[in-house]
Amino acid sequence: MLVLSALVACAPSFPRQPENVDTPRIIHISSQPPEAAPGEAVVFTVVRTEAAPPVSASWCRVPTAPTDPDSVSADCIAKPGTPVSVMAERVMATLPSDACRVFGPLPPPGGARPHDPDPTGGYYVPLRVTSGELLAFGFQRLRCELANAQLELAIEFRERYPVNRNPTLLRVTARVDEAEIDLSTLPAGRPVQLNASWTPESVEPFVRFDIATQSLVEVTETLTLSWFVSGGVMTSTGTWQVDEPGTYRAWTVLRDNRGGSAVLETALVAQ
Amino acid sequence: MYSLPLLLVLATASPEQAADKPDPSGERDDSATTVELGSVVRGKKSRRPGEIGLTEEEARKVPGGMGDAVSAVQSLPGVGTSIPGGAGLVLWGATPRETAALVDGVPVPSLFHLNGFRSVVETRRVQRLELTPGVFGAEYGRAMGGLIEITTARPESNGFHGSVGADLLDATALVSGALTANLSASASARYSYLNHLANAVGSTAPIPSYGDWQLKALARLRADETLEVSYLGSTDTLLESAAQAAETHRLSFHRLALIYRRAFADGTSVSVTPYVGWDKQRDTTESRGIETFIATRALLAGVRAEYRIPVSRGFELAVGTDTLATSSSLAHVGSLNFPHREGDLYVFGQPPHDELTADEWQTFIANASLYVSAEAMLGPVQVRPGVRVEGFNLEVSRVTPRVGLTPAVGASEVTWVVDPRLQVTWAPTSAFTLTAAGGVYHQAPDPTDLSAVFGSPLLDVQRAIAVSAGASLRWTRGLTAEVTGYARWLDGLAARSPRPNPPLVGALTTDGAGFSRGVQTSLRARFGEHLTGWLSYVFSASTREGGPDQPTRLLDYDQPQVLSLVLSSSWGPWSFGMRAQYASGFPRTPVLGGFFNARTNVYEPIFGEQNTDRLPPFFRMDLHVERRSRVLRGLRVWLDLQNVTNRSNPQERVYDYDFRNRAHLTGLPFLAVLGLGLDW
């Protein structure tokens, strides 16, 4: 084994994990509705671990180039775009009218190359959000016409595609040694398994256009759960342990793979 | 063919060719060199400064190669340190894609198996290895960076011989012998098993699974006429998994060649090598539940033919053709910026974009050339001019992305180029030589870049202009010093479009350019069997530009300094070898911080100026010990000790989840590899 393991590079491990909030952070940015057409109004909610500094937000106006390694363009990372209205943690904005051409499947002016969709067939407009030194991007899913497909398919897609809705988180529960326990009476020094529940309607079926087969494919959303906690040690699967008694903040974020999300903040009291 | 200054010549240690070993003093006997390749070769071979002569046995014993003779090329001057996890070589600032790999004159996709552990030709099958960076003669083309050519050994014509061997990585077997008085044949095979051992103990280490095999038959038709049939096959599979992605790489290729040679009484000679081949490659990545891949199948056929004429005393002419046609079928599902190419900004382990698209396309790239080269001795001056007239036919099945049932419209373009080549050597004394060389080189775009979706079907032929000049001084019998300067200019390179909305079929442009320059010095020693080796130092700089209005940046493989020391010694049944190498770290782009992507719940890096930072320097010392049995003739045991100082050489930079902290992924720690071999 020593020889076998010696034949690979040695990878370092980092003690800090994303589930454990040890610095002020932007945990999540959700949008309502999660999918909208150009010109429609959208409300974003910025979930932060600290209430200050104030939030500022703007739409990105420059899409990514083939040379951009990130999900947003270097221009958008470096400076704000079109400013939008912010009130505390809420951002009120109207989707740019040309969003489907700049960030979507419609050909930009001059015969340029349109953008490619994500695996669910979606296109997104980045919203640049800052809070002091923190920089984060929310992504508003666009409702655009299907491009690069036969007219009949585009019509069928418009008729069959259901606009995305945010999933609904119901509650967070805790179990210790397989027994359910109240969130206000969690034992310090022992592992606690946190679980979240959501409505069945949160998992939505939809259709997407498969470019390889040039056909519409029926698929179902997948949901992912993320956990964050202000103290103790949290794993990505929701196992939490803290040594010091006290009250800790926990955030549970449920995402579907079409840009929809739900956030629940709970108090974990360890005794 | 020029090789200024890097010619590594191997001679098999077989009994038939024992008399063909290079003069240990370092002085080359051209007639002996001629015999080395068989009596039908192309006449007197010209003297080349900087030539390093090693027997196959000596090359195999260069430490760090784990008994692989071809791996010795990684220790030669002008060759950058191995790219971590890669199977290609960086020569004089040229990327692996720009360097051609040839086996018996036939192009192959790679000379090394995935991860660079082993070459695709079994060590005992290697007769000659030539490394020519930058400047080479008119006989070769389709490459801008250099040539690495392996000439495989001929089957034994005297008796029956063989070899078996095994070490930590794989096992090999070779048989070779005479079937009749005029017909001999050889067969070799290699099979790797370390990956199976790793799987058996539950290890998830990325150990490649590979195999290669070769069959060769040689018929002596007449005294000066031979016909060889050669078949080479290779297969590789490599699985790599990290926190955010798992990758699978598969590569296999086959080559079948006929090699006909004849020498005539008037001194002329002719050689003809027709060949066919088949390649299959698939690279798959799974990240965040999304699978992407790029797959290529290619059929190729080509022919090399040359006619050499000794026009007069001191003047020889060669006329030839070098033609290759490759038909490829490709499929790609993934994002625009993955797989990464040289010049891309990325952090090690960063998953690709989840903006996905797909394409299927076919290419037909045919390249036909006629060349004329001459070699003239004018007293102490040797002049080798050459010219290569080459036509490139680039055909693509689609010039626009697929839209519904719209039929594909293809395109075809023919480009003719004239590539002059020249080398001038002045040897005022037998110990001192000055050489200057230069040439123009062209290379077709890679079929994977000709996609209307991921690249551009409008890419054109790429060009390089290379020059070099050097001096060689033989101080004493056995000690030679050399210095060589070089410069290469490249243009027409395929590069990513920097525009947020590039043209419809313009994800790649032909606006890329590059410039490499450097000076390399070496001191070579050969004192009988008791001491051979070399000390080399290379100082170089390589830059690239993505377009006319793009900033100049360092090449991803730029290494300003590479210092190498290789020594080997034999005493009776014992052989010892030492290799020490120091090199500058590869350039990296600094990460200034990170931003949070709320859709994917990951942080992404904020980059600084491209390639303005570097990994820490690389240093490694390897030792090799070998002993031949005196009791059982032909039995040898060897021990390769890699990284004996146990230095943690940084290979990649890695970051924590929000890019606040960084560390290094380090290379192999100390490793001992034991091997056994039996030759008869």
Coordinates of N, CA and C in Angstrom, one line a residue, chain B residues 470-573:
Chain B
G470 N 25.2 27.2 -33.0 CA 25.9 26.6 -31.8 C 27.4 26.3 -32.2
A471 N 28.1 26.0 -31.1 CA 29.5 25.6 -31.2 C 29.7 24.4 -30.4
S472 N 30.7 23.6 -30.8 CA 31.0 22.3 -30.1 C 32.5 22.2 -30.1
L473 N 33.0 22.0 -28.9 CA 34.5 21.9 -28.7 C 34.8 20.6 -28.0
R474 N 35.6 19.7 -28.6 CA 36.1 18.5 -27.9 C 37.4 18.9 -27.2
W475 N 37.3 19.0 -25.9 CA 38.5 19.4 -25.1 C 39.5 18.3 -25.1
T476 N 39.1 17.2 -24.8 CA 40.0 16.0 -24.7 C 39.2 14.9 -25.3
R477 N 39.9 13.8 -25.4 CA 39.3 12.6 -25.9 C 38.3 12.2 -24.8
G478 N 37.0 12.3 -25.1 CA 36.0 12.0 -24.1 C 35.3 13.1 -23.5
L479 N 35.7 14.3 -23.7 CA 35.1 15.5 -23.0 C 34.7 16.5 -24.1
T480 N 33.5 16.8 -24.2 CA 33.0 17.7 -25.2 C 32.1 18.8 -24.6
A481 N 32.3 20.0 -25.0 CA 31.5 21.1 -24.5 C 30.7 21.7 -25.7
E482 N 29.5 22.1 -25.4 CA 28.6 22.7 -26.5 C 27.8 23.8 -25.9
V483 N 27.5 24.8 -26.8 CA 26.6 25.9 -26.5 C 25.7 26.1 -27.8
T484 N 24.5 26.3 -27.6 CA 23.5 26.4 -28.7 C 22.5 27.5 -28.3
G485 N 22.3 28.4 -29.2 CA 21.2 29.4 -29.0 C 20.1 29.1 -30.1
Y486 N 18.9 29.4 -29.7 CA 17.8 29.1 -30.6 C 16.7 30.2 -30.5
A487 N 15.9 30.3 -31.5 CA 14.7 31.2 -31.5 C 13.6 30.6 -32.4
R488 N 12.4 30.7 -32.0 CA 11.3 30.2 -32.8 C 10.2 31.2 -32.7
W489 N 9.6 31.5 -33.9 CA 8.5 32.4 -34.0 C 7.3 31.6 -34.5
L490 N 6.2 31.8 -33.9 CA 5.0 31.0 -34.3 C 3.9 31.9 -34.7
D491 N 3.1 31.6 -35.7 CA 1.9 32.3 -35.9 C 0.8 31.4 -36.5
G492 N -0.4 31.9 -36.6 CA -1.5 31.1 -37.1 C -2.0 30.1 -36.1
L493 N -1.6 30.2 -34.9 CA -2.0 29.2 -33.9 C -3.4 29.3 -33.5
A494 N -4.0 28.2 -33.3 CA -5.4 28.1 -32.8 C -5.5 28.6 -31.4
A495 N -6.4 29.6 -31.1 CA -6.5 30.2 -29.8 C -7.9 30.5 -29.5
R496 N -8.3 30.5 -28.3 CA -9.7 30.8 -27.9 C -10.1 32.2 -28.2
S497 N -11.3 32.4 -28.7 CA -11.7 33.8 -28.9 C -11.9 34.5 -27.6
P498 N -11.5 35.7 -27.5 CA -11.7 36.4 -26.2 C -13.0 37.2 -26.2
R499 N -13.8 37.2 -27.3 CA -15.0 37.9 -27.4 C -16.1 37.3 -26.6
P500 N -16.9 38.1 -25.9 CA -18.1 37.5 -25.2 C -19.1 36.8 -26.1
N501 N -19.2 37.4 -27.3 CA -20.1 36.7 -28.3 C -19.3 36.5 -29.6
P502 N -18.5 35.5 -29.6 CA -17.7 35.3 -30.8 C -18.5 35.0 -32.0
P503 N -18.0 35.0 -33.2 CA -18.7 34.7 -34.4 C -19.3 33.2 -34.3
L504 N -20.3 32.9 -35.1 CA -21.0 31.7 -35.0 C -20.0 30.5 -35.0
V505 N -19.1 30.4 -35.9 CA -18.1 29.3 -35.9 C -16.7 29.8 -35.5
G506 N -16.7 30.6 -34.5 CA -15.4 31.2 -34.1 C -15.1 31.1 -32.7
A507 N -15.4 30.0 -32.0 CA -15.0 29.7 -30.7 C -13.4 29.7 -30.6
L508 N -12.8 29.3 -31.7 CA -11.3 29.3 -31.8 C -11.0 30.3 -33.0
T509 N -9.9 30.9 -32.9 CA -9.4 31.8 -34.0 C -8.0 31.3 -34.4
T510 N -7.6 31.9 -35.5 CA -6.2 31.6 -35.9 C -5.3 32.8 -35.6
D511 N -5.6 33.5 -34.6 CA -4.8 34.7 -34.2 C -3.7 34.4 -33.2
G512 N -3.5 33.2 -32.8 CA -2.5 32.9 -31.8 C -1.1 33.0 -32.4
A513 N -0.2 33.5 -31.5 CA 1.2 33.6 -31.9 C 2.1 33.3 -30.7
G514 N 3.3 33.0 -31.0 CA 4.3 32.7 -29.9 C 5.7 33.0 -30.3
F515 N 6.5 33.0 -29.3 CA 8.0 33.3 -29.4 C 8.7 32.6 -28.3
S516 N 9.7 31.8 -28.7 CA 10.5 31.0 -27.8 C 12.0 31.3 -28.1
R517 N 12.8 31.5 -27.1 CA 14.2 31.7 -27.3 C 15.0 31.1 -26.1
G518 N 16.2 30.8 -26.4 CA 17.0 30.2 -25.3 C 18.4 29.9 -25.7
V519 N 19.2 29.6 -24.6 CA 20.5 29.2 -24.8 C 20.7 27.9 -24.0
Q520 N 21.3 26.9 -24.6 CA 21.6 25.7 -23.8 C 23.1 25.4 -23.9
T521 N 23.6 25.0 -22.8 CA 25.0 24.6 -22.7 C 25.1 23.1 -22.2
S522 N 26.1 22.4 -22.6 CA 26.2 21.1 -22.1 C 27.7 20.7 -22.1
L523 N 28.0 19.8 -21.2 CA 29.3 19.2 -21.1 C 29.2 17.7 -21.1
R524 N 29.7 17.0 -22.1 CA 29.5 15.6 -22.2 C 30.8 14.9 -21.9
A525 N 30.7 13.8 -21.2 CA 31.9 13.0 -20.9 C 31.7 11.5 -21.3
R526 N 32.7 10.9 -21.8 CA 32.7 9.5 -22.0 C 34.1 9.0 -21.9
F527 N 34.3 8.3 -20.8 CA 35.6 7.7 -20.5 C 35.5 6.2 -20.4
G528 N 35.4 5.6 -21.5 CA 35.2 4.1 -21.5 C 33.9 3.8 -20.9
E529 N 33.9 2.7 -20.2 CA 32.6 2.2 -19.6 C 32.5 2.8 -18.2
H530 N 33.7 3.4 -17.7 CA 33.7 3.7 -16.3 C 33.0 5.0 -16.0
L531 N 32.8 5.9 -16.9 CA 32.1 7.1 -16.7 C 31.6 7.7 -18.0
T532 N 30.3 7.8 -18.0 CA 29.7 8.5 -19.1 C 28.6 9.5 -18.5
G533 N 28.3 10.5 -19.2 CA 27.3 11.4 -18.7 C 27.3 12.8 -19.3
W534 N 26.5 13.6 -18.8 CA 26.5 15.0 -19.3 C 25.9 15.9 -18.2
L535 N 26.4 17.1 -18.3 CA 25.9 18.2 -17.5 C 25.3 19.3 -18.4
S536 N 24.1 19.7 -18.2 CA 23.5 20.6 -19.1 C 22.8 21.7 -18.4
Y537 N 22.7 22.9 -19.0 CA 22.0 24.0 -18.4 C 21.3 24.7 -19.5
V538 N 20.0 25.0 -19.4 CA 19.2 25.7 -20.4 C 18.6 26.9 -19.8
F539 N 18.8 28.0 -20.4 CA 18.1 29.2 -20.1 C 17.2 29.6 -21.2
S540 N 15.9 29.8 -20.9 CA 15.0 30.0 -22.0 C 13.8 30.8 -21.6
A541 N 13.0 31.3 -22.6 CA 11.8 32.0 -22.3 C 10.8 31.8 -23.4
S542 N 9.6 31.5 -23.1 CA 8.6 31.2 -24.1 C 7.3 32.0 -23.8
T543 N 6.8 32.7 -24.8 CA 5.6 33.5 -24.6 C 4.6 33.2 -25.7
R544 N 3.3 33.5 -25.4 CA 2.3 33.3 -26.4 C 1.3 34.5 -26.3
E545 N 0.6 34.7 -27.4 CA -0.4 35.7 -27.5 C -1.7 35.1 -28.1
G546 N -2.8 35.5 -27.5 CA -4.1 34.9 -28.0 C -4.6 35.7 -29.3
G547 N -4.0 36.8 -29.6 CA -4.4 37.6 -30.8 C -3.7 38.9 -30.8
P548 N -3.9 39.7 -31.9 CA -3.2 40.9 -32.0 C -3.4 41.9 -30.9
D549 N -4.6 41.9 -30.3 CA -4.8 42.9 -29.3 C -4.9 42.2 -27.9
Q550 N -4.3 41.1 -27.8 CA -4.3 40.3 -26.6 C -2.9 40.5 -25.9
P551 N -2.8 40.5 -24.6 CA -1.6 40.7 -23.9 C -0.7 39.5 -24.1
T552 N 0.6 39.7 -24.1 CA 1.6 38.6 -24.2 C 1.7 38.0 -22.8
R553 N 1.7 36.7 -22.8 CA 1.8 36.0 -21.5 C 2.8 34.9 -21.7
L554 N 3.3 34.3 -20.5 CA 4.2 33.2 -20.6 C 3.5 31.9 -21.0
L555 N 4.2 31.1 -21.8 CA 3.7 29.8 -22.1 C 3.4 29.0 -20.9
D556 N 2.4 28.2 -20.8 CA 2.1 27.4 -19.6 C 3.2 26.5 -19.2
Y557 N 4.1 26.1 -20.2 CA 5.2 25.2 -19.9 C 6.5 25.9 -19.9
D558 N 6.5 27.2 -19.7 CA 7.8 27.9 -19.7 C 8.6 27.6 -18.5
Q559 N 9.8 27.2 -18.7 CA 10.8 27.0 -17.6 C 12.1 27.7 -17.9
P560 N 12.3 28.8 -17.3 CA 13.5 29.6 -17.6 C 14.8 28.9 -17.4
Q561 N 14.8 28.0 -16.4 CA 16.1 27.4 -16.1 C 15.9 25.9 -15.9
V562 N 16.7 25.1 -16.5 CA 16.7 23.6 -16.3 C 18.2 23.2 -16.3
L563 N 18.5 22.6 -15.2 CA 19.9 22.1 -15.0 C 19.8 20.6 -14.7
S564 N 20.6 19.9 -15.5 CA 20.6 18.4 -15.4 C 22.0 17.9 -15.4
L565 N 22.1 16.8 -14.5 CA 23.3 16.1 -14.4 C 23.0 14.6 -14.5
V566 N 23.6 13.9 -15.4 CA 23.4 12.5 -15.6 C 24.8 11.8 -15.6
L567 N 25.0 10.9 -14.8 CA 26.2 10.1 -14.8 C 25.9 8.7 -14.7
S568 N 26.7 7.9 -15.4 CA 26.6 6.4 -15.2 C 28.0 5.8 -15.3
S569 N 28.1 4.7 -14.6 CA 29.4 4.0 -14.5 C 29.2 2.5 -14.5
S570 N 30.1 1.8 -15.0 CA 30.0 0.3 -15.0 C 31.3 -0.2 -14.5
W571 N 31.2 -1.2 -13.6 CA 32.4 -1.9 -13.0 C 32.1 -3.3 -12.9
G572 N 32.6 -4.1 -13.9 CA 32.3 -5.5 -13.9 C 30.8 -5.7 -14.0
P573 N 30.3 -6.6 -13.1 CA 28.8 -6.8 -13.3 C 27.9 -5.7 -12.7

